[in-house]
Coordinates of N, CA, C and O in Angstrom, one line a residue:
D1 N 5.8 -9.6 7.7 CA 5.0 -8.6 6.8 C 5.6 -7.8 6.0 O 5.6 -7.3 4.7
E2 N 6.9 -7.1 6.6 CA 7.6 -6.0 5.5 C 8.1 -6.8 4.1 O 8.5 -6.5 3.2
V3 N 8.9 -8.1 4.7 CA 9.5 -8.7 3.6 C 8.5 -9.0 2.7 O 8.9 -9.1 1.3
L4 N 7.4 -9.7 3.1 CA 6.3 -10.1 2.1 C 6.0 -9.2 1.2 O 5.8 -9.0 -0.1
K5 N 5.9 -7.9 1.6 CA 5.2 -6.3 1.3 C 6.4 -6.1 0.1 O 6.2 -5.9 -0.8
K6 N 7.7 -6.3 0.4 CA 8.6 -5.7 -0.3 C 8.6 -6.6 -1.8 O 9.0 -6.4 -2.8
N7 N 8.6 -8.1 -1.3 CA 8.5 -8.9 -2.5 C 7.1 -8.8 -3.3 O 7.3 -8.9 -4.6
L8 N 6.0 -8.5 -2.7 CA 4.9 -8.4 -3.6 C 5.0 -7.0 -4.5 O 4.7 -7.0 -5.7
I9 N 5.7 -5.8 -3.9 CA 6.0 -4.9 -4.9 C 6.9 -5.0 -5.8 O 6.6 -4.6 -7.0
R10 N 7.9 -5.8 -5.7 CA 8.8 -6.4 -6.9 C 8.0 -7.1 -7.6 O 8.3 -6.9 -9.0
H11 N 7.3 -8.1 -7.2 CA 6.7 -8.8 -8.3 C 5.4 -8.0 -9.1 O 5.5 -8.1 -10.6
L12 N 4.7 -6.9 -8.6 CA 4.0 -6.2 -9.2 C 4.8 -5.2 -10.2 O 4.4 -4.9 -11.3
A13 N 5.9 -4.9 -9.9 CA 6.9 -4.0 -10.6 C 7.2 -4.7 -12.0 O 7.4 -4.1 -13.1
K14 N 7.5 -6.0 -11.7 CA 7.9 -6.6 -12.9 C 6.7 -6.9 -13.9 O 7.0 -7.2 -15.3
K15 N 5.5 -6.7 -13.5 CA 4.3 -6.7 -14.2 C 4.1 -5.3 -14.8 O 2.8 -5.1 -15.1
N16 N 4.8 -4.2 -14.4 CA 4.6 -2.8 -14.5 C 3.1 -2.6 -14.1 O 2.5 -1.5 -14.6
I17 N 3.1 -3.0 -12.8 CA 1.9 -2.2 -12.0 C 2.7 -1.5 -11.0 O 3.3 -1.9 -10.1
E18 N 2.2 -0.1 -11.1 CA 3.0 0.7 -9.8 C 1.9 0.6 -8.7 O 1.0 0.8 -8.4
V19 N 2.7 0.4 -7.8 CA 2.1 0.5 -6.0 C 2.9 1.4 -5.3 O 4.2 1.6 -5.6
R20 N 2.5 1.9 -4.2 CA 3.4 2.7 -3.3 C 2.8 2.5 -2.0 O 1.8 2.1 -1.7
D21 N 3.7 2.8 -1.0 CA 3.3 2.9 0.8 C 1.9 3.7 0.7 O 1.8 4.7 0.1
L22 N 1.2 3.4 1.8 CA 0.2 4.2 2.4 C 1.0 5.4 2.8 O 2.0 5.4 3.2
M23 N 0.2 6.4 2.9 CA 0.7 7.7 3.7 C 0.9 7.6 5.1 O 0.1 6.4 6.0
R24 N 2.0 7.9 5.6 CA 2.3 7.9 6.7 C 1.4 8.2 7.9 O 0.8 9.4 7.6
P25 N 1.1 7.7 9.0 CA 0.1 8.1 10.0 C 0.4 9.8 10.6 O 1.6 10.0 10.7
L26 N -0.3 10.6 10.5 CA -0.2 11.8 10.8 C 0.4 12.2 11.9 O 1.2 13.0 12.1
H27 N -0.1 11.3 13.0 CA 0.4 11.7 14.3 C 2.0 11.3 14.7 O 2.6 11.3 15.6
T28 N 2.4 10.2 13.4 CA 3.9 10.3 13.8 C 4.7 11.3 13.1 O 5.8 11.3 13.0
M29 N 4.3 12.4 12.5 CA 5.1 13.5 11.8 C 5.2 14.4 12.8 O 4.3 14.4 13.5
P30 N 6.5 15.0 12.7 CA 7.0 16.0 13.6 C 6.1 17.0 13.9 O 5.5 17.5 15.2
I31 N 5.4 17.7 12.8 CA 4.6 18.5 13.3 C 3.1 18.5 14.2 O 2.8 19.2 14.7
F32 N 2.7 17.2 14.0 CA 1.8 16.6 14.7 C 2.0 16.0 16.1 O 1.0 15.3 16.8
R33 N 3.4 16.1 16.2 CA 3.6 15.0 17.5 C 3.1 15.4 19.1 O 2.5 14.5 19.8
E34 N 2.8 16.8 18.9 CA 2.3 17.4 20.3 C 0.7 16.9 20.2 O 0.4 17.2 21.4
C35 N 0.0 16.8 19.4 CA -1.7 16.9 19.4 C -1.9 15.6 20.0 O -1.1 14.4 19.8
Y36 N -3.3 15.6 20.6 CA -3.6 14.6 21.1 C -4.2 13.5 20.0 O -4.4 13.9 18.9
T37 N -4.0 12.4 20.5 CA -4.3 11.2 19.5 C -5.1 9.9 20.2 O -4.8 9.6 21.3
L38 N -5.7 9.3 19.6 CA -6.5 8.0 20.1 C -5.7 6.9 19.4 O -6.2 5.9 18.9
N39 N -4.3 6.9 19.7 CA -3.6 5.9 18.8 C -3.9 4.6 19.6 O -3.7 4.5 20.6
N40 N -4.3 3.5 18.4 CA -4.4 2.1 19.2 C -3.4 1.2 18.3 O -3.9 -0.4 18.6
G41 N -2.6 1.9 17.2 CA -1.7 0.7 16.5 C -2.1 0.4 15.4 O -1.7 -0.1 14.4
V42 N -3.6 0.8 14.9 CA -4.3 0.4 13.6 C -3.3 1.1 12.5 O -3.0 0.5 11.3
A43 N -3.3 2.5 12.6 CA -2.5 3.3 11.6 C -1.3 2.6 11.1 O -0.8 2.7 10.0
E44 N -0.2 2.6 12.1 CA 1.0 1.8 12.1 C 0.9 0.7 11.4 O 1.8 0.4 10.6
D45 N 0.3 -0.2 12.1 CA 0.1 -1.6 11.3 C -0.3 -1.4 10.1 O 0.2 -2.0 9.2
L46 N -1.8 -0.5 9.4 CA -1.8 -0.5 8.1 C -0.7 0.3 7.5 O -0.3 -0.2 6.1
Y47 N 0.2 1.1 7.7 CA 1.0 1.7 7.0 C 2.4 0.5 6.7 O 2.8 0.6 5.8
I48 N 2.6 0.0 7.8 CA 3.7 -1.1 7.5 C 3.1 -2.3 6.4 O 4.1 -2.7 5.7
R49 N 2.0 -2.7 6.6 CA 1.6 -3.8 5.6 C 0.8 -3.4 4.4 O 0.7 -4.2 3.4
G50 N 0.4 -2.2 4.4 CA -0.7 -1.6 3.3 C -0.1 -1.1 2.2 O 1.1 -0.6 2.1
L51 N -0.7 -1.1 0.8 CA 0.1 -0.6 -0.2 C -1.4 -0.1 -1.0 O -2.4 -0.1 -0.7
C52 N -1.0 1.1 -1.7 CA -1.8 2.0 -2.4 C -1.7 1.4 -3.9 O -0.8 1.2 -4.5
L53 N -3.1 0.8 -4.4 CA -3.1 0.3 -5.6 C -3.3 1.2 -6.9 O -4.2 2.3 -6.1
P54 N -3.3 0.8 -7.9 CA -3.8 2.0 -8.8 C -4.8 2.2 -8.9 O -5.9 1.2 -8.7
T55 N -5.4 3.5 -8.9 CA -7.0 3.7 -8.7 C -7.2 4.9 -9.9 O -6.4 5.7 -10.3
G56 N -8.6 5.0 -9.7 CA -8.9 6.4 -10.8 C -9.8 5.8 -11.7 O -10.3 4.7 -12.0
M57 N -10.4 7.0 -12.5 CA -11.4 6.7 -13.6 C -10.7 6.1 -14.5 O -11.7 5.8 -15.3
H58 N -9.5 6.2 -14.8 CA -8.7 6.0 -16.1 C -8.5 4.6 -16.2 O -8.3 4.0 -17.2
I59 N -8.8 3.6 -15.2 CA -8.0 2.2 -15.1 C -9.6 1.5 -15.5 O -10.6 1.7 -15.5
R60 N -9.3 0.6 -16.8 CA -10.0 0.0 -17.5 C -10.1 -1.3 -16.9 O -9.5 -1.7 -16.0
E61 N -11.4 -2.2 -17.2 CA -11.7 -3.5 -16.5 C -10.7 -4.6 -16.7 O -10.1 -5.2 -15.8
N62 N -10.1 -4.2 -18.0 CA -8.9 -5.2 -18.2 C -7.4 -5.1 -17.5 O -7.1 -6.0 -17.1
E63 N -7.3 -3.8 -16.9 CA -6.4 -3.5 -16.1 C -6.6 -4.4 -14.7 O -5.6 -4.6 -13.9
I64 N -7.8 -4.0 -14.5 CA -8.2 -4.5 -13.2 C -7.9 -6.1 -13.1 O -7.6 -6.3 -12.1
H65 N -8.5 -6.8 -14.0 CA -8.1 -8.1 -14.2 C -6.5 -8.4 -14.2 O -6.2 -9.5 -13.5
L66 N -5.6 -7.6 -15.1 CA -4.2 -7.8 -14.7 C -3.7 -7.7 -13.4 O -2.9 -8.3 -12.8
I67 N -4.2 -6.6 -12.5 CA -3.8 -6.3 -11.3 C -4.2 -7.7 -10.2 O -3.4 -8.1 -9.7
S68 N -5.3 -8.1 -10.3 CA -5.9 -9.3 -9.9 C -5.4 -10.3 -10.1 O -4.9 -10.9 -9.1
N69 N -5.0 -10.9 -11.3 CA -4.3 -11.8 -11.7 C -2.6 -11.9 -11.1 O -2.0 -12.9 -10.8
A70 N -2.2 -10.6 -11.3 CA -0.9 -10.6 -10.5 C -0.7 -10.8 -9.1 O 0.1 -11.7 -8.5
F71 N -2.0 -10.3 -8.3 CA -1.8 -10.6 -7.0 C -2.0 -12.4 -6.9 O -1.3 -12.9 -6.1
K72 N -2.9 -12.8 -7.6 CA -3.2 -14.3 -7.4 C -2.1 -15.2 -7.7 O -1.9 -16.0 -7.1
E73 N -1.1 -14.6 -8.9 CA 0.0 -15.4 -9.1 C 1.0 -15.3 -7.7 O 1.7 -16.4 -7.6
F74 N 1.2 -14.2 -7.3 CA 2.1 -14.0 -6.2 C 1.5 -14.8 -4.9 O 2.4 -15.5 -4.1
L75 N 0.4 -15.1 -4.6 CA -0.3 -15.7 -3.6 C -0.1 -17.2 -4.1 O -0.2 -18.1 -3.1

């Protein structure tokens, strides 16, 4: 999964599509290490496999199609 994710990031970068990793799960940060958590592994799994895609009110429909097509090309 991590290799696939890195390859996808490279593919999208070649298309000038910026993506980034998801935010690290809070319970893994030192400041929250002693806090109670209902950790079931989902947050870590999403962090490892997930990406933040371009979002916001500024994205136009044609840009959404470009991003979607870049994913289709990769798959």
